[in-house]
Every structure is written in C-alpha cells, then in structure tokens.
Coordinates of C-alpha atoms and ligand atoms in Angstrom, one line a residue:
X1 CA 0.0 0.2 -0.1
X2 CA 1.5 3.4 -1.1
X3 CA 0.7 6.2 1.1
X4 CA 1.5 9.9 1.1
X5 CA 0.6 11.4 4.6
X6 CA -0.4 15.2 4.9
X7 CA 0.1 16.1 8.3
X8 CA 0.0 19.3 10.9
X9 CA 2.3 17.2 13.2
X10 CA 1.0 17.4 16.4
X11 CA 0.9 14.6 18.9
X12 CA -1.6 12.1 17.4
X13 CA -0.4 13.0 13.9
X14 CA 3.2 11.8 15.3
X15 CA 1.6 8.6 16.5
X16 CA -0.2 8.1 13.3
X17 CA 3.1 8.6 11.2
X18 CA 5.0 6.1 13.4
X19 CA 1.9 3.7 13.0
X20 CA 2.5 3.8 9.3
X21 CA 6.1 3.7 9.2
X22 CA 6.2 0.7 11.4
X23 CA 3.4 -1.2 9.2
X24 CA 5.3 -3.8 6.9
X25 CA 2.2 -3.5 4.4
X26 CA 2.6 0.5 4.1
X27 CA 5.0 2.0 1.7
X28 CA 5.1 5.8 2.7
X29 CA 6.3 7.5 -0.6
X30 CA 6.6 10.8 1.5
X31 CA 5.2 13.0 4.1
X32 CA 3.8 16.5 3.3
X33 CA 3.4 19.3 6.0
X34 CA 0.7 21.9 6.3
X35 CA 0.2 24.6 9.2
X36 CA -2.6 23.6 11.7
X37 CA -1.9 22.2 15.2
X38 CA 1.2 24.4 15.2
X39 CA 3.3 26.6 12.8
X40 CA 4.7 24.9 9.8
X41 CA 8.3 25.1 11.0
X42 CA 7.4 23.3 14.0
X43 CA 5.5 20.7 12.1
X44 CA 8.3 20.1 9.9
X45 CA 10.9 19.9 13.1
X46 CA 8.3 17.2 14.6
X47 CA 8.1 14.9 11.4
X48 CA 11.9 15.1 11.4
X49 CA 11.9 14.1 14.9
X50 CA 9.5 11.2 14.5
X51 CA 11.8 9.9 11.4
X52 CA 14.6 10.1 14.0
X53 CA 13.1 8.3 16.4
X54 CA 11.9 5.6 14.2
X55 CA 15.2 5.5 12.3
X56 CA 13.8 5.3 9.0
X57 CA 14.4 7.7 5.8
X58 CA 11.3 8.9 4.0
X59 CA 11.3 12.4 2.3
X60 CA 9.4 15.0 3.5
X61 CA 8.4 18.4 2.2
X62 CA 7.4 22.0 3.5
X63 CA 3.8 22.6 2.4
X64 CA 1.3 25.5 3.1
X65 CA 2.3 27.7 5.9
X66 CA -1.1 29.5 6.2
X67 CA -4.8 28.5 5.5
X68 CA -6.2 29.7 1.8
X69 CA -8.3 32.4 3.6
X70 CA -8.8 32.0 7.2
X71 CA -6.6 33.7 9.4
X72 CA -4.4 31.4 11.5
X73 CA -3.3 31.4 15.1
X74 CA -1.7 28.8 17.3
X75 CA -4.6 27.7 19.5
X76 CA -3.9 24.2 20.3
X77 CA -1.0 24.4 22.9
X78 CA -3.5 22.9 25.5
X79 CA -3.6 19.6 23.7
X80 CA -0.3 19.4 21.7
X81 CA 2.3 21.5 23.8
X82 CA 4.1 24.3 22.8
X83 CA 6.2 22.4 20.5
X84 CA 3.3 20.6 19.0
X85 CA 4.7 17.2 20.4
X86 CA 3.7 17.6 23.9
X87 CA 6.7 19.8 25.3
X88 CA 9.1 17.1 24.6
X89 CA 11.8 17.3 27.6
X90 CA 14.5 16.0 25.2
X91 CA 15.0 15.0 21.5
X92 CA 17.4 13.1 19.7
X93 CA 20.0 14.8 17.8
X94 CA 18.2 15.9 14.6
X95 CA 19.1 13.6 11.4
X96 CA 16.2 14.2 9.3
X97 CA 15.5 17.5 7.4
X98 CA 12.8 18.6 4.8
X99 CA 13.7 17.8 1.1
X100 CA 13.6 20.7 -1.4
X101 CA 10.4 21.3 -3.3
X102 CA 7.1 21.8 -2.0
X103 CA 4.7 19.4 -0.6
X104 CA 1.6 20.1 -3.2
X105 CA 4.2 19.6 -6.2
X106 CA 5.2 16.2 -4.5
X107 CA 1.3 15.1 -4.2
X108 CA 0.7 16.3 -7.9
X109 CA 3.9 14.5 -9.4
X110 CA 3.9 11.6 -7.4
X111 CA 0.2 10.8 -7.8
X112 CA 0.9 11.3 -11.8
X113 CA 3.9 8.8 -11.7
X114 CA 1.7 6.3 -10.0
X115 CA -1.7 6.7 -11.2
X116 CA -4.2 4.6 -9.2
X117 CA -1.6 3.3 -6.9
X118 CA -1.4 6.2 -4.2
X119 CA -3.5 6.6 -0.9
X120 CA -3.5 10.1 0.4
X121 CA -4.1 10.2 4.0
X122 CA -4.9 13.9 5.1
X123 CA -4.7 14.2 8.9
X124 CA -4.4 18.0 9.2
X125 CA -6.3 21.0 7.4
X126 CA -6.8 20.3 3.9
X127 CA -4.9 23.2 2.6
X128 CA -2.4 21.3 0.5
X129 CA -5.0 19.0 -0.9
X130 CA -6.9 22.0 -2.1
X131 CA -4.0 23.8 -3.5
X132 CA -2.9 20.5 -5.3
X133 CA -6.8 20.4 -6.7
X134 CA -6.5 23.9 -8.1
X135 CA -3.1 23.1 -9.8
X136 CA -4.2 19.7 -11.3
X137 CA -8.1 19.2 -11.2
X138 CA -7.5 15.5 -12.3
X139 CA -6.2 14.8 -8.9
X140 CA -9.2 12.7 -7.8
X141 CA -9.0 10.5 -10.6
X142 CA -5.2 9.7 -10.2
X143 CA -5.4 9.0 -6.3
X144 CA -6.4 5.6 -5.2
X145 CA -8.3 7.0 -2.5
X146 CA -8.3 10.0 -0.2
X147 CA -8.5 9.5 3.5
X148 CA -9.4 12.4 5.8
X149 CA -9.6 13.0 9.5
X150 CA -12.1 15.8 10.0
X151 CA -15.5 17.1 10.6
X152 CA -18.4 16.0 12.5
X153 CA -21.6 14.0 11.5
X154 CA -23.8 15.3 14.2
X155 CA -22.4 18.8 15.0
X156 CA -20.2 17.8 18.0
X157 CA -17.0 19.7 17.3
X158 CA -13.7 20.4 19.2
X159 CA -13.1 24.1 18.6
X160 CA -14.2 27.7 19.7
X161 CA -16.8 27.2 17.0
X162 CA -18.6 24.3 18.8
X163 CA -20.0 22.3 15.9
X164 CA -16.7 22.4 13.9
X165 CA -13.8 20.1 14.1
X166 CA -10.4 21.5 14.0
X167 CA -9.1 20.2 10.7
X168 CA -12.0 21.8 9.0
X169 CA -12.4 24.8 11.2
X170 CA -8.8 25.6 10.4
X171 CA -9.4 26.0 6.6
X172 CA -12.8 25.9 5.7
X173 CA -12.3 27.0 2.2
X174 CA -9.8 24.3 1.7
X175 CA -12.1 21.8 3.0
X176 CA -15.1 22.9 0.9
X177 CA -13.1 22.4 -2.2
X178 CA -12.1 19.1 -1.2
X179 CA -15.5 17.7 -0.4
X180 CA -17.0 19.4 -3.7
X181 CA -14.0 17.6 -5.9
X182 CA -13.9 14.1 -4.3
X183 CA -16.7 11.6 -4.6
X184 CA -15.5 8.8 -2.2
X185 CA -13.7 10.0 0.8
X186 CA -12.8 7.8 3.4
X187 CA -13.9 10.0 6.5
X188 CA -12.9 9.7 10.3
X189 CA -14.9 12.4 12.0
X190 CA -14.8 13.7 15.7
X191 CA -17.8 11.8 16.4
X192 CA -16.0 8.6 15.3
X193 CA -12.9 9.6 17.6
X194 CA -15.2 10.0 20.5
X195 CA -16.9 6.7 20.0
X196 CA -13.5 4.8 19.6
X197 CA -11.1 5.8 22.4
X198 CA -8.1 3.9 23.0
X199 CA -8.8 1.6 26.0
X200 CA -6.8 2.8 29.3
X201 CA -5.4 -0.7 29.7
X202 CA -3.9 -0.5 26.2
X203 CA -2.5 3.1 27.0
X204 CA -1.1 1.7 30.1
X205 CA 0.6 -1.5 28.3
X206 CA 1.8 0.8 25.4
X207 CA 3.5 3.4 27.7
X208 CA 5.2 0.8 30.1
X209 CA 7.1 -0.5 26.9
X210 CA 10.8 0.0 26.7
X211 CA 12.8 1.7 24.0
X212 CA 12.7 5.1 22.3
X213 CA 9.5 4.5 20.3
X214 CA 7.8 3.8 23.5
X215 CA 9.3 6.7 24.9
X216 CA 8.4 9.0 22.3
X217 CA 4.8 8.0 22.5
X218 CA 4.6 8.1 26.4
X219 CA 6.5 11.5 26.5
X220 CA 4.2 13.1 23.8
X221 CA 1.2 12.1 25.7
X222 CA 2.0 13.1 28.9
X223 CA 1.6 16.8 28.8
X224 CA -1.9 16.4 27.1
X225 CA -3.4 14.0 29.7
X226 CA -2.0 16.1 32.5
X227 CA -3.5 19.3 31.4
X228 CA -6.9 17.4 30.7
X229 CA -6.9 16.0 34.1
X230 CA -6.0 19.4 35.8
X231 CA -8.7 21.1 33.8
X232 CA -11.2 18.3 35.1
X233 CA -11.7 16.4 32.0
X234 CA -11.8 12.6 31.9
X235 CA -8.3 11.8 30.4
X236 CA -9.7 9.4 27.9
X237 CA -7.2 8.5 25.1
X238 CA -8.9 10.1 22.2
X239 CA -6.9 9.0 18.8
X240 CA -8.3 10.9 15.8
X241 CA -5.4 10.7 13.8
X242 CA -4.1 7.3 14.6
X243 CA -7.7 6.0 14.2
X244 CA -7.5 7.4 10.7
X245 CA -4.2 5.6 10.1
X246 CA -5.2 2.3 11.4
X247 CA -8.5 2.1 9.1
X248 CA -6.3 3.0 6.2
X249 CA -3.9 0.3 6.9
X250 CA -6.5 -2.3 7.8
X251 CA -9.7 -1.4 6.1
X252 CA -11.0 -4.6 7.9
X253 CA -11.0 -2.9 11.1
X254 CA -14.1 -0.8 10.0
X255 CA -17.2 -2.5 11.5
X256 CA -19.7 0.1 10.5
X257 CA -19.6 3.2 8.3
X258 CA -22.3 5.3 6.6
X259 CA -22.5 7.0 3.1
X260 CA -23.3 10.6 3.1
X261 CA -23.2 13.8 1.1
X262 CA -21.0 16.2 3.3
X263 CA -20.5 19.9 2.7
X264 CA -18.7 22.8 4.7
X265 CA -20.4 25.7 6.0
X266 CA -18.2 28.9 5.3
X267 CA -20.5 31.7 6.3
X268 CA -22.4 31.0 9.6
X269 CA -21.5 33.2 12.6
X270 CA -21.7 30.3 14.9
X271 CA -21.1 27.5 12.4
X272 CA -18.2 28.4 10.0
X273 CA -15.8 25.4 9.5
X274 CA -18.8 23.0 10.5
X275 CA -19.4 20.1 8.2
X276 CA -23.0 19.8 7.0
X277 CA -24.1 16.3 6.5
X278 CA -27.4 15.3 4.5
X279 CA -28.7 12.6 6.6
X280 CA -32.0 12.4 4.7
X281 CA -33.1 8.7 3.6
X282 CA -35.2 9.9 0.7
X283 CA -34.4 12.3 -1.9
X284 CA -30.6 13.3 -1.1
X285 CA -27.5 14.7 -2.5
X286 CA -25.1 12.1 -4.0
X287 CA -23.0 10.8 -1.4
X288 CA -19.5 11.9 -1.4
X289 CA -18.2 10.3 1.6
X290 CA -17.8 6.9 3.5
X291 CA -18.1 7.9 7.1
X292 CA -16.5 5.4 9.5
X293 CA -18.7 4.9 12.6
X294 CA -17.3 1.9 14.2
X295 CA -13.9 0.5 14.5
X296 CA -12.5 -3.0 15.9
X297 CA -10.4 -1.2 18.7
X298 CA -8.6 -4.4 19.3
X299 CA -7.1 -4.3 16.0
X300 CA -6.2 -0.6 16.4
X301 CA -4.6 -1.4 19.6
X302 CA -2.4 -4.1 17.6
X303 CA -1.1 -1.5 15.4
X304 CA -0.1 0.7 18.1
X305 CA 1.9 -2.2 19.8
X306 CA 3.8 -2.6 16.4
X307 CA 5.0 1.0 16.3
X308 CA 6.0 1.3 20.0
X309 CA 7.7 -2.1 20.1
X310 CA 11.6 -1.9 20.3
X311 CA 13.3 -2.9 17.3
Ligands
RIB401 O1 -9.7 17.6 15.2 C1 -8.6 16.5 15.5 C2 -7.7 16.9 14.6 O2 -7.2 18.2 14.7 C3 -6.6 15.9 14.5 O3 -5.8 15.8 13.2 C4 -5.4 16.7 15.4 O4 -4.2 16.3 15.2 C5 -5.7 18.1 15.0 O5 -5.0 18.2 13.8
CA402 CA1 -3.5 16.2 13.0

C-alpha cells in the first residue's frame, strides 16, 4: 500500500506517522506538511523527530504555511504543547530534514507517476490538498483513495466554533474545495473519535514498553493528559489521526460506516467550519464520503503495539 501522509504534526499525527512507518504493508512514499496544530516550521521539525526516533528515511516536504483564506493562530497548545509534540523534554539529535520542493508539487507529481496506486491520508487541515486540486483538477481521478480525518456528522466539534472540528475549522475553504471535488472520501470524524477511544489498559501497556519509540509515545502524551486532568476532563485517550491511519492500513477494522453527502459551512457566525451532513434517507444529494462510525478497537491496539515495540 503506497501512502502519502499530509500532516500538521501534532501529537496524534506523530503517532499516526509512527503507525504507518512501522507497518510492513505500508510504503510511505513521502510526508507532506501543513500548518494547523502548530506553525509550519514546528510541524516540519516534528516530522523530522519522528523519522529520527523511528530511524527511517522518508522524504518530507514543506507545504502551506497558512490556510487559503482563514487567519491562522496557534490555539492548540492545551492539547499539543508549545512544540506540537507535547513539550518534549528531550529529542534525539536531528538527523532528518525536509527535502527541497513543495509538498503540493509532490502530491501532484507522485500521484501522476503512479496513477491509481497512491492513497493520500490527510490528517490535518486540507490546505495542501485544495492547492493540489487547483493546480491539477484531475487529482481525484489519479489517487487510489483520499482518506481524511475531519469534520463531525452530528455537529459535535472540538473548537471555539463548537459544532466545528479542528481540521475543517482551520481551513474551511480548503475543505469545501476538497469535499466538492472528491466523490468517495474515507472520512473519520470527531464523532468516530469520541466513539472509539483507546482503552486505558491498552494505553498503560503501551506506555510501559521499553525503547525510544515507546518513550516518544509516552512523553508526547504525558502533557496532554496532565492538562486534561488538571482542567477536570476525564482523560480519555482520544486517537483521531491514529484511528484514521489504522482504518487506512487495515480497512477490515471498519465495523460500520455510512455513506453521506457532506459539505462545509463557510459563512455561519456560529457554524463556519462545520461539516453539514445530508442525513435524509429519501431525496438526498449524491454521497461523497464513506464515514466510519464503528471500529474494531482491538485491531487498532495491535497497530499501536507494532509501532511502540522496540526494534
Ligand atoms: O480534530 C482533531 C484533528 O485536529 C487531529 O488531526 C489533530 O491532530 C488536530 O489536527
Ligand atoms: Ca492532525
């Protein structure tokens, strides 16, 4: 399975990258970076750290440093820390650095060189994907599949615009363009994230493993869980990007999914960035997403075990 992973490397993105890099069935062609959880330079630095810890060489590229239209500000420190990786106390000496060239060009050129073979997994705002669409409208025909972490089927969000999920909210115009252009997106929403947390015993098993991979996993989670607990939230281990990567790598883990037409609200004062789902069962718009609703979490846990295991 050939993958391009588009990421705004925050904590769960890093884990999703580790999951793909440790999966023997996956060939990560390249990693493209986009502003989102944190500024682009920190996203790039964090991807480098993941490659350092995993000790693998995969080309990665700088992408969009701002959303298409929406203003950007750093607003996820509570979850991802000041460095986007949970305020890591220490990192190995940097040995991986971004390649020359732009992320969007790589998405276009690599998908053109291998038509029908590459799955693009977008686990951050969709700015790069939207720019690629504007430069090459045939992109949807050439990708094997587009997988997106984003949105919410039932207006349960995680941002200041409460029905909006972060990846869509961060660049609504980009998301609008993507949902208009693609007809069969595999979508993992915030609802699916809330419905499929990582069981606490599994988390405790993973974080007790030896080795640098488990250490990166443990250290990157520590701050987020501590802040959640201090703020009085039940510190469930929510895994949006890793859940998305798991169902990409193992589609058999999808227990239930629904096909819907999903669009993006661009104007609402209380809903800009919300995904709008056509739930009607009668006359309805042609579906453009397969929305994952239930996942076999035991199989997801096995993919976590695979990437924290010492080599
Ligand atoms: O809403 C969750 C998404 O926003 C995840 O991709 C997380 O990394 C953040 O980007
Ligand atoms: Ca992300």
